[in-house]
Amino acid sequence: KVATNREPAAKPTFLVPSRKALAMFMRRFARTAAPLAARALSAEAAAMPARKIGGCVAELERLQTKVPWWQTAFLRLGGTFDDAQWQSAAGSDMYVLVESQAQAPEFYDAAFGALPDRVYTRLQVQGLLSWILHVRLREEPKERFTVLFSEMMEHVWNSFTLDLARGEHKMGFIEISKHLKAAQYSWHGCCKALDAALLSDSPREEIAAVLLRNLYTDEEGDPLVGEDGQVEPEIERAAAWCVEYVLAQRVHLAGIDADDVLMGRVTWAPSPQGSKSSE
């Protein structure tokens, strides 16, 4: 017999991921998309490919009604059809609608919204659309949309984080955290100001003022004003268009059934006409 010093082979160890880790993996997998074009926060935003996410509520409905009963039973035992899961699915679907709508050219066309076409501005438009949806959701019991809205906003911030991590910037964790925190702080402040504007005696004028302070800014975040320090007429007209857009969406969303809204099945009202729409 030949002596050997080799250690016996170790038995393989199988790690079972936690439910939270598995959920995080699935969300990241669902958000996988083609690489975005290189762009900076203050650079002109490139066209964004559609995210590979959406149809989550439809998939839950399929699992609940279109698969063998025993599979549905196991999924039900595992909590797949809990209320939090339905809300999470609806929030993911609603995020797709927000991201797609934020790319609408009317927001950045000089004849309509005339917003600066920058990466950060597109995030702000997503934030504005999210606020519009939140105003509608607040008409329903809070427990029915808390998870939904949190999931939607998580996708908004995660998408922004990916934009900062990729492209020519390729920011590190600390730098991304700084920009993300500033963006979230700004969004919360803007939402509070918009809420107050809705309750004011002159909501159109107040909403326009909020938008001029927050969205119609230069690369340094300063308001777009002329040499005399006053807002130029074209910018005022563009902000007025955005106000009409916001109010039109409020009326439109108010007409959608609550069950559809809470399932993320919402649509957007047509955009108002621009100053050069007849040309």
Tab-separated table of C-alpha atoms in Angstrom:
chain	number	residue	atom	x	y	z
A	1	LYS	CA	0.000	0.000	0.000
A	2	VAL	CA	1.205	3.456	-0.913
A	3	ALA	CA	0.952	5.986	1.866
A	4	THR	CA	-0.647	9.297	1.007
A	5	ASN	CA	-0.765	12.604	2.846
A	6	ARG	CA	-3.840	13.891	1.052
A	7	GLU	CA	-6.675	15.054	3.233
A	8	PRO	CA	-10.033	13.436	2.627
A	9	ALA	CA	-12.234	15.460	0.306
A	10	ALA	CA	-14.503	17.831	2.156
A	11	LYS	CA	-18.200	17.356	1.762
A	12	PRO	CA	-19.839	20.091	-0.297
A	13	THR	CA	-21.756	22.671	1.679
A	14	PHE	CA	-25.015	23.987	0.266
A	15	LEU	CA	-25.983	27.448	1.408
A	16	VAL	CA	-29.665	28.187	1.429
A	17	PRO	CA	-30.231	31.890	0.722
A	18	SER	CA	-32.518	33.801	3.035
A	19	ARG	CA	-35.865	35.001	1.762
A	20	LYS	CA	-34.634	38.611	1.830
A	21	ALA	CA	-31.478	37.770	-0.128
A	22	LEU	CA	-33.492	35.828	-2.678
A	23	ALA	CA	-35.919	38.716	-3.090
A	24	MET	CA	-33.039	41.151	-3.631
A	25	PHE	CA	-31.532	38.842	-6.233
A	26	MET	CA	-34.827	38.555	-8.103
A	27	ARG	CA	-35.292	42.315	-8.151
A	28	ARG	CA	-31.784	42.844	-9.475
A	29	PHE	CA	-32.285	40.136	-12.059
A	30	ALA	CA	-35.553	41.726	-13.174
A	31	ARG	CA	-33.896	45.115	-13.571
A	32	THR	CA	-31.156	43.818	-15.845
A	33	ALA	CA	-31.039	45.953	-18.985
A	34	ALA	CA	-28.769	46.716	-21.898
A	35	PRO	CA	-25.861	49.007	-20.943
A	36	LEU	CA	-26.839	52.675	-20.969
A	37	ALA	CA	-24.964	55.140	-23.134
A	38	ALA	CA	-22.248	57.053	-21.315
A	39	ARG	CA	-23.577	60.279	-19.897
A	40	ALA	CA	-22.967	62.709	-17.048
A	41	LEU	CA	-25.421	64.255	-14.621
A	42	SER	CA	-25.197	67.579	-16.424
A	43	ALA	CA	-24.829	66.089	-19.903
A	44	GLU	CA	-27.622	65.657	-22.395
A	45	ALA	CA	-29.509	62.486	-21.589
A	46	ALA	CA	-29.332	59.695	-24.138
A	47	ALA	CA	-32.339	57.601	-25.058
A	48	MET	CA	-32.816	54.942	-22.392
A	49	PRO	CA	-33.645	51.339	-23.284
A	50	ALA	CA	-36.714	49.811	-21.716
A	51	ARG	CA	-35.989	48.022	-18.451
A	52	LYS	CA	-36.632	44.306	-18.352
A	53	ILE	CA	-39.263	44.636	-15.691
A	54	GLY	CA	-43.016	44.846	-15.707
A	55	GLY	CA	-46.037	42.592	-15.898
A	56	CYS	CA	-45.496	41.505	-12.300
A	57	VAL	CA	-49.176	41.634	-11.360
A	58	ALA	CA	-50.072	39.684	-14.483
A	59	GLU	CA	-47.530	37.030	-13.525
A	60	LEU	CA	-48.996	36.719	-10.026
A	61	GLU	CA	-52.442	36.346	-11.553
A	62	ARG	CA	-51.110	33.634	-13.854
A	63	LEU	CA	-49.577	31.743	-10.956
A	64	GLN	CA	-52.819	32.030	-9.034
A	65	THR	CA	-55.189	30.883	-11.786
A	66	LYS	CA	-53.305	29.257	-14.674
A	67	VAL	CA	-51.019	26.690	-13.058
A	68	PRO	CA	-51.929	23.327	-11.488
A	69	TRP	CA	-53.772	23.674	-8.206
A	70	TRP	CA	-51.070	21.951	-6.202
A	71	GLN	CA	-48.456	24.435	-7.402
A	72	THR	CA	-50.732	27.310	-6.460
A	73	ALA	CA	-51.239	25.732	-3.045
A	74	PHE	CA	-47.500	25.549	-2.393
A	75	LEU	CA	-47.048	29.140	-3.575
A	76	ARG	CA	-49.836	30.266	-1.286
A	77	LEU	CA	-48.206	28.522	1.669
A	78	GLY	CA	-44.971	30.310	0.857
A	79	GLY	CA	-46.658	33.712	0.986
A	80	THR	CA	-46.528	34.385	-2.757
A	81	PHE	CA	-50.061	35.775	-2.770
A	82	ASP	CA	-49.828	37.828	0.417
A	83	ASP	CA	-51.021	41.430	0.214
A	84	ALA	CA	-47.449	42.716	0.455
A	85	GLN	CA	-46.510	40.662	-2.614
A	86	TRP	CA	-49.409	42.078	-4.627
A	87	GLN	CA	-48.467	45.594	-3.595
A	88	SER	CA	-44.831	44.973	-4.463
A	89	ALA	CA	-45.818	43.675	-7.899
A	90	ALA	CA	-48.095	46.662	-8.486
A	91	GLY	CA	-45.305	49.032	-7.457
A	92	SER	CA	-42.922	47.431	-9.942
A	93	ASP	CA	-45.472	47.752	-12.741
A	94	MET	CA	-46.196	51.355	-11.804
A	95	TYR	CA	-42.488	52.166	-11.916
A	96	VAL	CA	-42.349	50.987	-15.534
A	97	LEU	CA	-45.116	53.455	-16.378
A	98	VAL	CA	-43.268	56.262	-14.605
A	99	GLU	CA	-39.944	55.588	-16.299
A	100	SER	CA	-41.522	55.298	-19.738
A	101	GLN	CA	-43.541	58.486	-19.322
A	102	ALA	CA	-40.507	60.420	-18.072
A	103	GLN	CA	-38.914	59.859	-21.480
A	104	ALA	CA	-41.809	61.521	-23.337
A	105	PRO	CA	-40.283	64.156	-25.660
A	106	GLU	CA	-42.914	66.746	-24.724
A	107	PHE	CA	-41.197	67.385	-21.409
A	108	TYR	CA	-38.030	68.532	-23.153
A	109	ASP	CA	-39.438	70.032	-26.369
A	110	ALA	CA	-39.151	73.829	-26.496
A	111	ALA	CA	-42.770	74.037	-27.663
A	112	PHE	CA	-44.038	72.204	-24.587
A	113	GLY	CA	-42.238	71.664	-21.274
A	114	ALA	CA	-38.828	72.929	-22.422
A	115	LEU	CA	-37.068	71.206	-19.529
A	116	PRO	CA	-33.270	70.842	-19.718
A	117	ASP	CA	-32.660	67.401	-21.225
A	118	ARG	CA	-30.219	66.116	-18.638
A	119	VAL	CA	-29.934	62.871	-16.711
A	120	TYR	CA	-30.769	64.509	-13.393
A	121	THR	CA	-33.742	66.336	-14.911
A	122	ARG	CA	-35.159	63.034	-16.095
A	123	LEU	CA	-34.886	61.765	-12.539
A	124	GLN	CA	-36.761	64.872	-11.402
A	125	VAL	CA	-39.500	64.194	-13.956
A	126	GLN	CA	-39.798	60.665	-12.577
A	127	GLY	CA	-40.079	62.215	-9.132
A	128	LEU	CA	-42.832	64.559	-10.329
A	129	LEU	CA	-44.778	61.695	-11.889
A	130	SER	CA	-44.326	59.640	-8.722
A	131	TRP	CA	-45.746	62.490	-6.675
A	132	ILE	CA	-48.762	62.726	-9.006
A	133	LEU	CA	-49.415	59.022	-8.470
A	134	HIS	CA	-48.932	59.366	-4.727
A	135	VAL	CA	-51.563	62.107	-4.611
A	136	ARG	CA	-54.000	59.657	-6.210
A	137	LEU	CA	-52.956	56.790	-3.947
A	138	ARG	CA	-53.541	58.912	-0.854
A	139	GLU	CA	-57.241	58.801	-1.630
A	140	GLU	CA	-57.175	55.101	-0.684
A	141	PRO	CA	-56.503	53.526	2.740
A	142	LYS	CA	-52.818	53.936	3.585
A	143	GLU	CA	-52.272	50.257	4.340
A	144	ARG	CA	-53.294	49.395	0.779
A	145	PHE	CA	-50.518	51.350	-0.935
A	146	THR	CA	-47.637	51.762	1.543
A	147	VAL	CA	-45.649	48.806	0.183
A	148	LEU	CA	-46.696	49.643	-3.383
A	149	PHE	CA	-45.313	53.174	-3.299
A	150	SER	CA	-42.166	52.167	-1.420
A	151	GLU	CA	-41.437	49.506	-4.042
A	152	MET	CA	-41.976	51.962	-6.872
A	153	MET	CA	-39.626	54.530	-5.354
A	154	GLU	CA	-37.034	51.847	-4.626
A	155	HIS	CA	-36.924	51.142	-8.350
A	156	VAL	CA	-36.598	54.863	-9.106
A	157	TRP	CA	-33.604	55.258	-6.799
A	158	ASN	CA	-32.001	51.977	-7.841
A	159	SER	CA	-32.261	52.980	-11.483
A	160	PHE	CA	-30.577	56.309	-10.705
A	161	THR	CA	-27.864	54.487	-8.774
A	162	LEU	CA	-27.170	52.241	-11.756
A	163	ASP	CA	-26.950	55.286	-14.017
A	164	LEU	CA	-24.281	56.778	-11.770
A	165	ALA	CA	-22.347	53.523	-11.530
A	166	ARG	CA	-22.242	52.948	-15.277
A	167	GLY	CA	-21.178	55.015	-18.258
A	168	GLU	CA	-18.242	57.389	-18.281
A	169	HIS	CA	-18.774	58.408	-14.641
A	170	LYS	CA	-18.479	54.966	-13.050
A	171	MET	CA	-18.866	56.468	-9.606
A	172	GLY	CA	-17.900	54.567	-6.505
A	173	PHE	CA	-20.172	53.769	-3.591
A	174	ILE	CA	-19.344	56.861	-1.522
A	175	GLU	CA	-19.798	59.285	-4.411
A	176	ILE	CA	-23.041	57.612	-5.482
A	177	SER	CA	-24.338	57.768	-1.915
A	178	LYS	CA	-23.677	61.506	-1.801
A	179	HIS	CA	-25.569	62.194	-5.044
A	180	LEU	CA	-28.383	59.817	-4.118
A	181	LYS	CA	-28.893	61.389	-0.697
A	182	ALA	CA	-28.982	64.877	-2.222
A	183	ALA	CA	-31.489	63.751	-4.862
A	184	GLN	CA	-33.763	62.133	-2.287
A	185	TYR	CA	-33.609	65.161	0.002
A	186	SER	CA	-34.465	67.461	-2.909
A	187	TRP	CA	-37.355	65.232	-3.991
A	188	HIS	CA	-38.888	65.146	-0.512
A	189	GLY	CA	-38.689	68.923	-0.274
A	190	CYS	CA	-40.230	69.365	-3.709
A	191	CYS	CA	-43.100	67.010	-2.845
A	192	LYS	CA	-43.886	68.899	0.354
A	193	ALA	CA	-43.913	72.166	-1.572
A	194	LEU	CA	-46.212	70.684	-4.221
A	195	ASP	CA	-48.575	69.369	-1.542
A	196	ALA	CA	-48.771	72.851	-0.052
A	197	ALA	CA	-49.327	74.357	-3.498
A	198	LEU	CA	-52.297	72.067	-4.127
A	199	LEU	CA	-53.970	73.324	-0.955
A	200	SER	CA	-53.289	76.993	-1.650
A	201	ASP	CA	-55.795	79.530	-2.945
A	202	SER	CA	-53.963	79.726	-6.296
A	203	PRO	CA	-52.648	76.205	-7.026
A	204	ARG	CA	-51.652	76.934	-10.620
A	205	GLU	CA	-49.393	79.820	-9.683
A	206	GLU	CA	-47.968	78.022	-6.655
A	207	ILE	CA	-47.222	74.800	-8.547
A	208	ALA	CA	-45.542	76.828	-11.287
A	209	ALA	CA	-43.356	78.533	-8.682
A	210	VAL	CA	-42.312	75.159	-7.237
A	211	LEU	CA	-41.435	73.813	-10.675
A	212	LEU	CA	-39.457	76.937	-11.566
A	213	ARG	CA	-37.398	76.568	-8.383
A	214	ASN	CA	-36.759	72.858	-8.711
A	215	LEU	CA	-36.909	71.694	-12.340
A	216	TYR	CA	-36.113	74.795	-14.385
A	217	THR	CA	-32.544	75.190	-13.206
A	218	ASP	CA	-29.064	75.269	-14.690
A	219	GLU	CA	-26.321	72.711	-14.106
A	220	GLU	CA	-25.493	74.303	-10.756
A	221	GLY	CA	-29.098	74.123	-9.573
A	222	ASP	CA	-29.764	77.853	-9.932
A	223	PRO	CA	-33.070	79.027	-11.472
A	224	LEU	CA	-33.080	79.795	-15.189
A	225	VAL	CA	-33.331	83.586	-15.266
A	226	GLY	CA	-32.274	86.348	-17.624
A	227	GLU	CA	-29.609	88.988	-17.102
A	228	ASP	CA	-32.101	91.076	-15.152
A	229	GLY	CA	-32.661	88.220	-12.707
A	230	GLN	CA	-36.214	87.649	-13.889
A	231	VAL	CA	-37.645	84.438	-15.323
A	232	GLU	CA	-37.838	84.725	-19.089
A	233	PRO	CA	-41.293	84.553	-20.731
A	234	GLU	CA	-40.467	81.319	-22.567
A	235	ILE	CA	-39.564	79.595	-19.318
A	236	GLU	CA	-42.722	80.868	-17.639
A	237	ARG	CA	-44.781	79.546	-20.552
A	238	ALA	CA	-43.040	76.163	-20.339
A	239	ALA	CA	-43.666	75.960	-16.589
A	240	ALA	CA	-47.323	76.819	-17.208
A	241	TRP	CA	-47.491	73.896	-19.641
A	242	CYS	CA	-46.099	71.580	-16.949
A	243	VAL	CA	-48.707	72.847	-14.500
A	244	GLU	CA	-51.498	72.044	-16.953
A	245	TYR	CA	-49.937	68.618	-17.445
A	246	VAL	CA	-49.924	67.963	-13.691
A	247	LEU	CA	-53.532	69.070	-13.250
A	248	ALA	CA	-54.670	67.046	-16.271
A	249	GLN	CA	-53.091	63.913	-14.811
A	250	ARG	CA	-54.831	64.504	-11.479
A	251	VAL	CA	-58.233	64.685	-13.154
A	252	HIS	CA	-57.466	61.637	-15.302
A	253	LEU	CA	-56.232	59.484	-12.417
A	254	ALA	CA	-59.228	60.445	-10.295
A	255	GLY	CA	-61.420	58.736	-12.885
A	256	ILE	CA	-59.595	55.393	-12.671
A	257	ASP	CA	-61.161	52.760	-10.442
A	258	ALA	CA	-59.450	52.281	-7.079
A	259	ASP	CA	-58.865	48.555	-7.639
A	260	ASP	CA	-57.067	49.280	-10.908
A	261	VAL	CA	-54.930	51.980	-9.309
A	262	LEU	CA	-53.927	49.677	-6.459
A	263	MET	CA	-52.967	47.006	-8.996
A	264	GLY	CA	-50.724	49.458	-10.821
A	265	ARG	CA	-53.045	49.580	-13.819
A	266	VAL	CA	-52.983	53.287	-14.516
A	267	THR	CA	-52.708	55.317	-17.698
A	268	TRP	CA	-51.650	58.878	-18.445
A	269	ALA	CA	-53.818	61.647	-19.833
A	270	PRO	CA	-52.814	63.142	-23.206
A	271	SER	CA	-50.299	65.963	-22.950
A	272	PRO	CA	-51.635	69.527	-23.250
A	273	GLN	CA	-51.013	71.347	-26.497
A	274	GLY	CA	-47.810	73.329	-26.835
A	275	SER	CA	-47.292	76.845	-28.096
A	276	LYS	CA	-46.182	75.580	-31.517
A	277	SER	CA	-48.404	72.522	-31.791
A	278	SER	CA	-50.234	73.927	-34.821
A	279	GLU	CA	-47.100	74.355	-36.908
